[in-house]
Coordinates of N, CA and C in Angstrom, one line a residue:
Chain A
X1 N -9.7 29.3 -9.0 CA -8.9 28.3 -9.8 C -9.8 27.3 -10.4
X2 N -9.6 26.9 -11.7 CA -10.3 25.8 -11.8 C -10.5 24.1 -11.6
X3 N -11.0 23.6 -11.8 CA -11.1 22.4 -10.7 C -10.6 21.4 -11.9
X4 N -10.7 20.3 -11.0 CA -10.2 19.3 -12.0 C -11.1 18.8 -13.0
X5 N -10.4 18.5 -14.2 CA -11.3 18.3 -15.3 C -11.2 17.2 -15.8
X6 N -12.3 16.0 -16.3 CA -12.2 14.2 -16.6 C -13.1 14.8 -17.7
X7 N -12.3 13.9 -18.8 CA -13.4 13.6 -19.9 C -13.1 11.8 -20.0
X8 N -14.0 11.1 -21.0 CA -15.1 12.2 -21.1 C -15.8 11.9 -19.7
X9 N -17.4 12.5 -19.9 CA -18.6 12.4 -18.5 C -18.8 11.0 -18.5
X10 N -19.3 10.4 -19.7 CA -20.2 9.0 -19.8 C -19.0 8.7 -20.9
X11 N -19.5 6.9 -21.1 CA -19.2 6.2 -22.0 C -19.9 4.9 -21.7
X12 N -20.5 4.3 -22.5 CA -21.2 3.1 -23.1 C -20.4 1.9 -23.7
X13 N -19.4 1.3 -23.4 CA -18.6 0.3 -24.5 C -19.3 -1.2 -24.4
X14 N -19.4 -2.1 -24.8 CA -19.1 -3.6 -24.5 C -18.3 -4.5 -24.0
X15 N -18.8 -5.3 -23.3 CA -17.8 -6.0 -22.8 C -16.5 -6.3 -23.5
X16 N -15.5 -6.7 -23.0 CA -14.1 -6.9 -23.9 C -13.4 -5.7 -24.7
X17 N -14.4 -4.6 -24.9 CA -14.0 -3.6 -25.3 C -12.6 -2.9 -24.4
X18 N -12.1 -2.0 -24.8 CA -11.0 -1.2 -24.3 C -11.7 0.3 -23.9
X19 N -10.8 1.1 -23.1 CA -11.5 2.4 -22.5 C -11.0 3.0 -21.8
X20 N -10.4 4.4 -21.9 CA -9.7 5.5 -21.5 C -10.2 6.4 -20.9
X21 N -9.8 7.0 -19.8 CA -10.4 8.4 -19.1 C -8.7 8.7 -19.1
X22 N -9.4 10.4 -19.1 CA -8.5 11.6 -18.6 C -8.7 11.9 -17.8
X23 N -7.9 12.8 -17.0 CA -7.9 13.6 -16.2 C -6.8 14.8 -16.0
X24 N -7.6 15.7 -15.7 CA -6.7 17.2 -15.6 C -6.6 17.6 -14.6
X25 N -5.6 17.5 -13.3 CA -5.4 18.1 -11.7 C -5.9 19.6 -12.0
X26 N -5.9 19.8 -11.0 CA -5.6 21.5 -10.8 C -4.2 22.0 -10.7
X27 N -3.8 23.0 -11.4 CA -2.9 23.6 -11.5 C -1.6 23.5 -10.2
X28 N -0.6 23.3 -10.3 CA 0.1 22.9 -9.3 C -0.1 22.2 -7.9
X29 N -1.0 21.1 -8.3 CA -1.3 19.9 -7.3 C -0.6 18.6 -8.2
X30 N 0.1 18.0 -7.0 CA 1.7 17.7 -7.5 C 1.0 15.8 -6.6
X31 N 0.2 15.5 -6.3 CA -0.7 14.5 -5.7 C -1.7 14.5 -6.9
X32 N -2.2 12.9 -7.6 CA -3.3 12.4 -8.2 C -3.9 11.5 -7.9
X33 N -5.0 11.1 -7.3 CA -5.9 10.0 -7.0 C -6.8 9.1 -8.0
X34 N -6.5 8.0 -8.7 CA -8.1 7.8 -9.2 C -8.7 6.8 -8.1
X35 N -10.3 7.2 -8.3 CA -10.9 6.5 -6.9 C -12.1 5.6 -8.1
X36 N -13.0 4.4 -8.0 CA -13.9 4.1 -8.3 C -14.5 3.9 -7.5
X37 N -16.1 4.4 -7.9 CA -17.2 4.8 -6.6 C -18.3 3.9 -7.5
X38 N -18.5 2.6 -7.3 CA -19.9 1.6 -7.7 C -21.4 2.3 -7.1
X39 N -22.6 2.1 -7.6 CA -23.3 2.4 -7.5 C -23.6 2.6 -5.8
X40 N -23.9 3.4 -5.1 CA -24.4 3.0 -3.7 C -23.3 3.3 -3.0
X41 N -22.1 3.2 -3.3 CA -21.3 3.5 -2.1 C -20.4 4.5 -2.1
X42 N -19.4 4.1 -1.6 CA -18.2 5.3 -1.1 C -17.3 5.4 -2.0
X43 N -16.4 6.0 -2.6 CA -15.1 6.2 -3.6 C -13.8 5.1 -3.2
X44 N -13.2 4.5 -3.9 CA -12.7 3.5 -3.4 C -11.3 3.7 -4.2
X45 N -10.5 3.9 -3.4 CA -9.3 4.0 -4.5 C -8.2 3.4 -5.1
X46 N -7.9 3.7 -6.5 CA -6.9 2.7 -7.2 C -5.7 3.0 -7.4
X47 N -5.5 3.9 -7.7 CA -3.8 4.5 -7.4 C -3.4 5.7 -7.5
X48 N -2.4 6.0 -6.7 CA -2.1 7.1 -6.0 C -0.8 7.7 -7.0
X49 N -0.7 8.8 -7.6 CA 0.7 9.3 -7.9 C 0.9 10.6 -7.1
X50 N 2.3 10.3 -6.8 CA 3.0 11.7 -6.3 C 3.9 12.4 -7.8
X51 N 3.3 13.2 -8.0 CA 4.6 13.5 -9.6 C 4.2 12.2 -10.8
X52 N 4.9 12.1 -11.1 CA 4.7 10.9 -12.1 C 5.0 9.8 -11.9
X53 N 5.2 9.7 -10.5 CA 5.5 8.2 -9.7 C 3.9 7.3 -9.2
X54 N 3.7 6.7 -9.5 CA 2.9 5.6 -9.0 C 3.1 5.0 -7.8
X55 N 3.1 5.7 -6.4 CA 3.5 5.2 -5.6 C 2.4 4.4 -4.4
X56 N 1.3 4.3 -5.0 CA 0.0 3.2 -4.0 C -0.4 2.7 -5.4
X57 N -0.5 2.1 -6.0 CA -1.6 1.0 -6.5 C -1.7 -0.1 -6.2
X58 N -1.7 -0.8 -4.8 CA -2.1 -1.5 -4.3 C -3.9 -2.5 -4.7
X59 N -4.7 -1.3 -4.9 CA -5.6 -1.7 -5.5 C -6.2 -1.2 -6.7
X60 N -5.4 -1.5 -8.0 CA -5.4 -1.5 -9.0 C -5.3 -3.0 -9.3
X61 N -6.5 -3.5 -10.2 CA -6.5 -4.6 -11.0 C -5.5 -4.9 -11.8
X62 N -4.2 -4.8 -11.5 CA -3.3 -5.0 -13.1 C -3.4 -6.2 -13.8
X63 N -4.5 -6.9 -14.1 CA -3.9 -7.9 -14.8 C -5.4 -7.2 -16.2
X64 N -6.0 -6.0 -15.8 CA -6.3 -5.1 -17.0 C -6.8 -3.8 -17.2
X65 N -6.3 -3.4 -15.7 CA -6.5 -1.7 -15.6 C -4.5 -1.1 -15.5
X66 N -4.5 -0.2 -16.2 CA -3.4 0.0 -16.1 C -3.8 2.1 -15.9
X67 N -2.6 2.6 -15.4 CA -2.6 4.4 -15.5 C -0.9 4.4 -15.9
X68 N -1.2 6.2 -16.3 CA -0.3 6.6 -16.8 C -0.6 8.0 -16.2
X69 N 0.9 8.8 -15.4 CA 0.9 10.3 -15.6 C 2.2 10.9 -16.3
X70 N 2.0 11.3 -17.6 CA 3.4 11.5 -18.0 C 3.3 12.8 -17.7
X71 N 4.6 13.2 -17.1 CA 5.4 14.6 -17.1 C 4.4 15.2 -16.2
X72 N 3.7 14.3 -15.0 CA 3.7 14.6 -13.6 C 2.1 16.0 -13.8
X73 N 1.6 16.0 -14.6 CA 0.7 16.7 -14.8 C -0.9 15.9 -15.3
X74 N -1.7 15.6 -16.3 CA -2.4 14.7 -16.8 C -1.9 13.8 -16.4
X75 N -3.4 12.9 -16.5 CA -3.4 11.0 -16.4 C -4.4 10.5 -17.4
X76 N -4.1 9.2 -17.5 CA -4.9 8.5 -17.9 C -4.7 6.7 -17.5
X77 N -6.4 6.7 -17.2 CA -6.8 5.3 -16.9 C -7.5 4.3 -18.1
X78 N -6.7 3.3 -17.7 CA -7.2 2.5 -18.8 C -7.8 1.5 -18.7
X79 N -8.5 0.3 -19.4 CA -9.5 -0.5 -18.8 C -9.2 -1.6 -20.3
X80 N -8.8 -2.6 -20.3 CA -8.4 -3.6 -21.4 C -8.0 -5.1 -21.0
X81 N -9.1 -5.8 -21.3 CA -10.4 -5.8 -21.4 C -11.5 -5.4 -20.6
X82 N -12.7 -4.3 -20.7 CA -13.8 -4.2 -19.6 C -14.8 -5.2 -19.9
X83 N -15.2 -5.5 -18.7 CA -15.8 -6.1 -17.6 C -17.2 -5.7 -17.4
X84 N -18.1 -6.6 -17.0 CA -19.7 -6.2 -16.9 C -19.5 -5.5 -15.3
X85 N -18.4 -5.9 -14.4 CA -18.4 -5.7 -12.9 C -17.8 -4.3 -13.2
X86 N -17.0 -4.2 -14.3 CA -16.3 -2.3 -14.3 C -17.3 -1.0 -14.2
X87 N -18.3 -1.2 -14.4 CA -19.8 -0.3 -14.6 C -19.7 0.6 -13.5
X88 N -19.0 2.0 -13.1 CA -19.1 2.6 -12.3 C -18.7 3.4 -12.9
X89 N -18.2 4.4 -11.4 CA -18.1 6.3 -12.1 C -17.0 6.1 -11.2
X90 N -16.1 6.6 -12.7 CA -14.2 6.5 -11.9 C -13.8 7.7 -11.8
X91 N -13.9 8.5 -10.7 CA -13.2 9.6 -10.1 C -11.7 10.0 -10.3
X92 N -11.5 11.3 -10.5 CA -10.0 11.6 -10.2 C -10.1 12.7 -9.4
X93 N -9.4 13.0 -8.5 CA -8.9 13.4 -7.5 C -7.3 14.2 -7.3
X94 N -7.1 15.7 -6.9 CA -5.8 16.1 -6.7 C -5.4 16.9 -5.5
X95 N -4.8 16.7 -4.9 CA -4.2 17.2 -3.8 C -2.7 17.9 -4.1
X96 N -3.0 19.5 -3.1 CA -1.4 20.2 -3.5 C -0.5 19.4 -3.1
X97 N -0.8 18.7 -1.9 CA 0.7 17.7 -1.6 C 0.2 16.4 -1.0
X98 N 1.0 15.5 -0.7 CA 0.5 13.8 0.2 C 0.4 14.3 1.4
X99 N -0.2 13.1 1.9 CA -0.6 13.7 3.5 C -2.1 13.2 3.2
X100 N -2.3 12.8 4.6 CA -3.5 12.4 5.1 C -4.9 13.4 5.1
X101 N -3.6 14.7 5.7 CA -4.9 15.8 6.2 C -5.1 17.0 5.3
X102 N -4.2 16.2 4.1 CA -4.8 17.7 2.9 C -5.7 17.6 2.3
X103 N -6.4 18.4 1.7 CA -8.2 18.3 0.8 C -7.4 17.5 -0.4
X104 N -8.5 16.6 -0.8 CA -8.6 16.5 -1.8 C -9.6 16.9 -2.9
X105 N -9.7 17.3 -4.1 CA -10.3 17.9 -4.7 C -10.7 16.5 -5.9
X106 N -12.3 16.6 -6.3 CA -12.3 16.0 -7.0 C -12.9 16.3 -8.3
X107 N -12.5 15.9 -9.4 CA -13.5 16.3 -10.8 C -15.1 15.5 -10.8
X108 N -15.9 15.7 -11.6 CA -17.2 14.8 -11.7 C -17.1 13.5 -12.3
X109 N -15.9 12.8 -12.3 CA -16.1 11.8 -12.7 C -16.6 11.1 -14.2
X110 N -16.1 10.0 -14.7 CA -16.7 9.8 -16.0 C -17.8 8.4 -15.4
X111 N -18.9 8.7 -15.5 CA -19.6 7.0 -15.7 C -19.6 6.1 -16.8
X112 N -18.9 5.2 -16.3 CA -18.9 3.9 -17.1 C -19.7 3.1 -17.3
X113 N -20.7 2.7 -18.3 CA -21.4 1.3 -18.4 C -20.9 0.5 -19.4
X114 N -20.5 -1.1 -19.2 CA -20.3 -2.0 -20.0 C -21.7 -2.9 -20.0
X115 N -21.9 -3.2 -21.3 CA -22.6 -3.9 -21.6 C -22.8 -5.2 -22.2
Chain B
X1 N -10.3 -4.0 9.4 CA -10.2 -3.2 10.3 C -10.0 -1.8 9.4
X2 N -9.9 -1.6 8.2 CA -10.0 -0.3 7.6 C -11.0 0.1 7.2
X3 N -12.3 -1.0 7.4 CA -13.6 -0.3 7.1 C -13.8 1.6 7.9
X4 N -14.7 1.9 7.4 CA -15.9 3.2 8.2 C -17.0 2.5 7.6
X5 N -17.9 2.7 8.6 CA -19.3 2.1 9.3 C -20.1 3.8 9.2
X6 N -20.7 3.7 8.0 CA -21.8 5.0 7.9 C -23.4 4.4 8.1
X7 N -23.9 5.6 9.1 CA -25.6 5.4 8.7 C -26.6 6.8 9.3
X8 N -27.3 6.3 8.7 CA -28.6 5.6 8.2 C -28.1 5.8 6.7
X9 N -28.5 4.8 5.5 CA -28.2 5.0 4.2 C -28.9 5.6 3.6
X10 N -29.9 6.1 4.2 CA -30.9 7.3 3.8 C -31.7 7.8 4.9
X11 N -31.8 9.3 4.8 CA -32.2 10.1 5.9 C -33.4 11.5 5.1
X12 N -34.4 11.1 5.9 CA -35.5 12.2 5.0 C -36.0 13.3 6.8
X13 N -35.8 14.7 6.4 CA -35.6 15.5 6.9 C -36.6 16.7 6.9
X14 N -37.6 17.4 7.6 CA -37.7 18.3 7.6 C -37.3 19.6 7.1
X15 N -37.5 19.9 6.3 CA -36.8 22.0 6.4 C -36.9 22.3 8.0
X16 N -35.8 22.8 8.1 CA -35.4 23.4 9.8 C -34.7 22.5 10.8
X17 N -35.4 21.2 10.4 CA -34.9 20.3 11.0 C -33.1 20.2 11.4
X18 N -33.5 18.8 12.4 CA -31.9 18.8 12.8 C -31.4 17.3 11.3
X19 N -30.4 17.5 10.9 CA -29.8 16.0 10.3 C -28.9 15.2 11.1
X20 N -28.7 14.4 11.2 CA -27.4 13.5 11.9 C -27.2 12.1 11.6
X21 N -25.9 12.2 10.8 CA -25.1 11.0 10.7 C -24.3 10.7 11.0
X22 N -24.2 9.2 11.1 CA -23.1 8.7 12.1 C -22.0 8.0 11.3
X23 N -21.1 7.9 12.1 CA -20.1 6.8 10.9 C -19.0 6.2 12.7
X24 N -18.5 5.4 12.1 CA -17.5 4.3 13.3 C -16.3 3.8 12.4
X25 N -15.7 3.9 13.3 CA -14.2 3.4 12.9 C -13.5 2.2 13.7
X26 N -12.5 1.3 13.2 CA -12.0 0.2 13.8 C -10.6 0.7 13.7
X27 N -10.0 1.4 13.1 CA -8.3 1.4 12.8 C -8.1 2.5 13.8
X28 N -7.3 2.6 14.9 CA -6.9 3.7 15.8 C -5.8 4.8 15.2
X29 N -5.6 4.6 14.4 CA -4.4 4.8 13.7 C -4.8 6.2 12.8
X30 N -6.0 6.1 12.6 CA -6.7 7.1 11.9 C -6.6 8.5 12.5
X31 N -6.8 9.6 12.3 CA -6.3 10.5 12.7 C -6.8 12.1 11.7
X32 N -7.6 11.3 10.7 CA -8.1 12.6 10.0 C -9.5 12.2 9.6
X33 N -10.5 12.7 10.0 CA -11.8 12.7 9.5 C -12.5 13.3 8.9
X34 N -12.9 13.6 7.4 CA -13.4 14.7 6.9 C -15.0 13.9 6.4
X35 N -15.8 14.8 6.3 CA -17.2 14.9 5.7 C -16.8 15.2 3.7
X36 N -17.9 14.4 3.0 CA -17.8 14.9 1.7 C -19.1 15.2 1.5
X37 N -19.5 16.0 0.7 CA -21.4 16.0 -0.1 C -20.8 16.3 -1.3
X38 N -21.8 15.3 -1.6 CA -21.9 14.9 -3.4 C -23.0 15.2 -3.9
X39 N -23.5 15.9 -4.8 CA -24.6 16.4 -5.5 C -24.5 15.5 -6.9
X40 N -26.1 15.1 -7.4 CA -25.6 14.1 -8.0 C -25.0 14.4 -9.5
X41 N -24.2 14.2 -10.0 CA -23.1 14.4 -11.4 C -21.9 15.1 -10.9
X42 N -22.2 15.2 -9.8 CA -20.4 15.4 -9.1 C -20.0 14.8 -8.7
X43 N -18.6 15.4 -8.5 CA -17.6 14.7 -7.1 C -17.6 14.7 -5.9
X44 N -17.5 14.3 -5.3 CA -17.1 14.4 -3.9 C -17.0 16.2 -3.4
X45 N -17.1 16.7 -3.0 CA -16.6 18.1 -2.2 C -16.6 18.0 -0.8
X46 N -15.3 18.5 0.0 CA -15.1 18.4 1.3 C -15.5 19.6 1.9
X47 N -16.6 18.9 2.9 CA -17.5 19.8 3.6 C -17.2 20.4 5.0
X48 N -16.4 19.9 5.6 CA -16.1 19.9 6.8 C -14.7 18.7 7.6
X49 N -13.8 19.0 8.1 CA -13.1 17.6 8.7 C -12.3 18.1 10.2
X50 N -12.0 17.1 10.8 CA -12.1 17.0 12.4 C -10.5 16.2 12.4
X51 N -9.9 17.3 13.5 CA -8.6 15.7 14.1 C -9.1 15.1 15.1
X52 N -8.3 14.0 15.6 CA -9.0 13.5 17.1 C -8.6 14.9 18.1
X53 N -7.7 15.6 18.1 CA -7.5 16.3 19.5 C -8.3 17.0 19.8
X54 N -9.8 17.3 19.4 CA -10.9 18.3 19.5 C -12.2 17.3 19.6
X55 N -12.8 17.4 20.1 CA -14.1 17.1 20.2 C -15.8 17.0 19.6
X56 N -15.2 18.3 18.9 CA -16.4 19.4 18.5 C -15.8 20.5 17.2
X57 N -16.2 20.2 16.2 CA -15.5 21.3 15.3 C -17.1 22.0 14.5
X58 N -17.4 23.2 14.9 CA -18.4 23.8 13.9 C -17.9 24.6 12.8
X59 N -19.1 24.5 12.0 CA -18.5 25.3 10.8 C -20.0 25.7 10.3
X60 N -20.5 27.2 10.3 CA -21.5 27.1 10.0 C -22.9 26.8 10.6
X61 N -23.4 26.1 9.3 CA -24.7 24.8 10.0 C -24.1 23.3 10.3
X62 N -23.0 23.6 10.3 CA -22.6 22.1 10.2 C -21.5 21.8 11.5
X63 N -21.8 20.7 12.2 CA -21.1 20.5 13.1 C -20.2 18.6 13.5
X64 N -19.1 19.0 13.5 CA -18.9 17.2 13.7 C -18.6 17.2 15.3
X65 N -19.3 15.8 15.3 CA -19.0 15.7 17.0 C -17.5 14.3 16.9
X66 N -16.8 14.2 17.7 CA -15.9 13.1 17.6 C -15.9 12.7 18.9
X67 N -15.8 11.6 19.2 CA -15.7 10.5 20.1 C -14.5 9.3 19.9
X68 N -13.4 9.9 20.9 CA -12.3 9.3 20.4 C -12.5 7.8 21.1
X69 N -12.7 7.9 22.2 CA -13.0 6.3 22.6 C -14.1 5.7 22.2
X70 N -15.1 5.9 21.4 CA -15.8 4.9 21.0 C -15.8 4.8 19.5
X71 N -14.7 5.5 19.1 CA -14.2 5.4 17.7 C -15.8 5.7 16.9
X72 N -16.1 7.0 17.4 CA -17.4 7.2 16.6 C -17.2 8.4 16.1
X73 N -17.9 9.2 15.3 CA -18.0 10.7 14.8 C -19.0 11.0 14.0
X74 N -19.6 12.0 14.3 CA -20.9 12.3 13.4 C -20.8 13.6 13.3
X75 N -21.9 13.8 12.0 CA -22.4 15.2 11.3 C -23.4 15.4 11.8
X76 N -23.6 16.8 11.9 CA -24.9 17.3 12.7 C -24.8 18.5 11.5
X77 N -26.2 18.6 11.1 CA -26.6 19.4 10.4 C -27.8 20.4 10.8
X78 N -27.8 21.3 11.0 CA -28.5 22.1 12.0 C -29.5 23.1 10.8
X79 N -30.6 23.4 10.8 CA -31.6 24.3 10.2 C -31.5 23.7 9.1
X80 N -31.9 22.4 8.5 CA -31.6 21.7 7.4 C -32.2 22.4 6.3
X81 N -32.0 22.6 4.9 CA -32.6 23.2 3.8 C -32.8 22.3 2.7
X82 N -33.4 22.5 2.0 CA -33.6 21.7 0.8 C -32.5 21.5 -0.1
X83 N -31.6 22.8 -0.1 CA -30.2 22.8 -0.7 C -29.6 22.0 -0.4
X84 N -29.8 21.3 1.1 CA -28.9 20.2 1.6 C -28.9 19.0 0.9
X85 N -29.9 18.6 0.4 CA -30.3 17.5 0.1 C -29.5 16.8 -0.7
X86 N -28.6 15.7 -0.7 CA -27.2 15.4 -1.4 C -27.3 13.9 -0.9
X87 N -25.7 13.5 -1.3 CA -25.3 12.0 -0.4 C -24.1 12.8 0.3
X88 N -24.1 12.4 1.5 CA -23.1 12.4 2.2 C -22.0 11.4 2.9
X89 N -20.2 11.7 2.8 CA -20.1 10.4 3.1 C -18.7 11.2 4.2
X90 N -18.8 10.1 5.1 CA -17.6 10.3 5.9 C -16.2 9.8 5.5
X91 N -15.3 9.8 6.3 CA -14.1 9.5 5.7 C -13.2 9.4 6.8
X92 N -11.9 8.7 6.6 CA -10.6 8.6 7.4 C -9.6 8.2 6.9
X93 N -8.1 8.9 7.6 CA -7.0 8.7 7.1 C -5.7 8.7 8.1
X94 N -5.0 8.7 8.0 CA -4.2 8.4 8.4 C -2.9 9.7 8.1
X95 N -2.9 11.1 8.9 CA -2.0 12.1 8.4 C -0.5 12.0 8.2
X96 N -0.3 11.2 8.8 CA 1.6 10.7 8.7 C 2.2 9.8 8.4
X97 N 3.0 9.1 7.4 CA 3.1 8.2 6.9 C 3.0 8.5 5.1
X98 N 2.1 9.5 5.1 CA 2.4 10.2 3.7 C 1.7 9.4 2.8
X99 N 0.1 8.5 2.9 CA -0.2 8.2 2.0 C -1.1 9.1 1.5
X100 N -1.7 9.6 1.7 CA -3.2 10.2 1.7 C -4.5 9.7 1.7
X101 N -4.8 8.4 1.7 CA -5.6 7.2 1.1 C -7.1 7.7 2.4
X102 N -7.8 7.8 1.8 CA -9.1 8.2 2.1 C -10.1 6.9 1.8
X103 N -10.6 6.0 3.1 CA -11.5 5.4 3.4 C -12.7 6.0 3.6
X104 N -13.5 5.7 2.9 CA -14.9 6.2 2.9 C -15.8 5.2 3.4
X105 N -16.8 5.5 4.2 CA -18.6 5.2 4.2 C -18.7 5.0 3.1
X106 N -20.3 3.6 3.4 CA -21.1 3.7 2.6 C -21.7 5.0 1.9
X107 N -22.2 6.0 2.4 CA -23.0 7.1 2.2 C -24.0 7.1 2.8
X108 N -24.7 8.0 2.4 CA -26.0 8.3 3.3 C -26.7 9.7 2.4
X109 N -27.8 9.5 2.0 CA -28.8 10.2 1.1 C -29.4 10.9 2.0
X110 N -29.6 12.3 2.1 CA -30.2 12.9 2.5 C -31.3 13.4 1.4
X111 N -32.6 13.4 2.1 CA -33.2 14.6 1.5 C -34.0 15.4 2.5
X112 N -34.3 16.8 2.3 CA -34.8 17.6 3.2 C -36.0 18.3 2.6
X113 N -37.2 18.1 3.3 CA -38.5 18.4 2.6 C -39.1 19.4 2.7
X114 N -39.6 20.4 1.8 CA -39.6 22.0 2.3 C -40.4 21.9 2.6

């Protein structure tokens, strides 16, 4: 099956600028994660959809990261205004269902640098 | 208390050799522990993972040990290869309750020297 697919890989913007990732689950994984993973550490996650529900963003910055999964398939993360601290590689992640003890699968991520 | 505590943050290894990393947990509540290796311009890939009711899960070269009372758990990497050579990171969750929310380690850089 094929795995999950983020475009794009890289992006370069400036600060204040605006900035979009995709992401593509795997085929009938009904669970989406996006995680941001900063240089040096561990994947850290920002919000969780079950279907096209947003049901963890707990740690999502809303006052200028916002997502979107319409029609419970694709996402998209957004970033308005970025930030010199946003400079990481934002993971997405899908799982066939919620639950603690199911794999999650992840794409290669797009790295972000603002400058 | 939802940290994981990974180490050494780099580990340089023999070919053949044994690898072993450790990671610690504070939240009791946790109940799912998986291994990731990341190659670099990927994601994450789950390499191995452990419940508490076992002690010892092998797979392969690869083995987790778990220590439920000292809220510890480590990777053991057995006949190490230069293939190995990745970041590795531990992990924990929580299986019931239905979030899925995966706490990660710092990581830990392996390399293995032929």
């Amino acid at each position: 099956e094929a795995g999950v697919v983020q475009s794009p890989r890289y992006k370069i913007i400036e600060k204040k600028q605006p900035v979009a990732f995709w992401c593509n689950p795997i085929s009938g994984h009904n669970t989406l994660y996006w995680y941001r993973q900063n240089l040096g550490q561990g994947p850290e996650l920002l919000i969780r959809y079950e279907n096209e529900e947003a049901v963890d963003d707990s740690q999502l910055p809303k006052d200028r990261f916002s997502a979107e999964r319409l029609k419970g398939v694709d996402s998209t993360l957004k970033i308005q205004p970025a930030e010199l601290g946003d400079s990481a590689v934002y993971l997405c992640a899908s799982s066939r269902r919620a639950g603690g003890g199911n794999e999650q699968f992840f794409g290669p991520g797009t790295r972000l640098t603002v400058l | 208390q939802q940290q994981v505590k990974q180490s050494p943050q780099s580990l340089i290894v023999q070919k053949g050799g044994i690898s072993i990393i450790n990671c610690a947990y504070e939240n009791t509540a946790f109940d799912y522990f998986p291994w990731y290796q990341q190659f670099p311009g990927k994601g994450p890939a789950l390499l191995i993972a452990i419940r508490p009711d076992v002690s010892e899960k092998k797979e392969g070269r690869f083995t987790i040990s778990f220590n439920k009372s000292a809220k510890q758990f480590s990777l053991h990497i057995m006949d190490s290869q230069p293939g190995d050579s990745a970041t590795y990171f531990c992990a924990a969750s929580i299986v019931y309750g239905n979030t899925g929310k995966l706490i990660f380690g710092q990581g830990t850089t392996l390399q293995v020297k032929p």
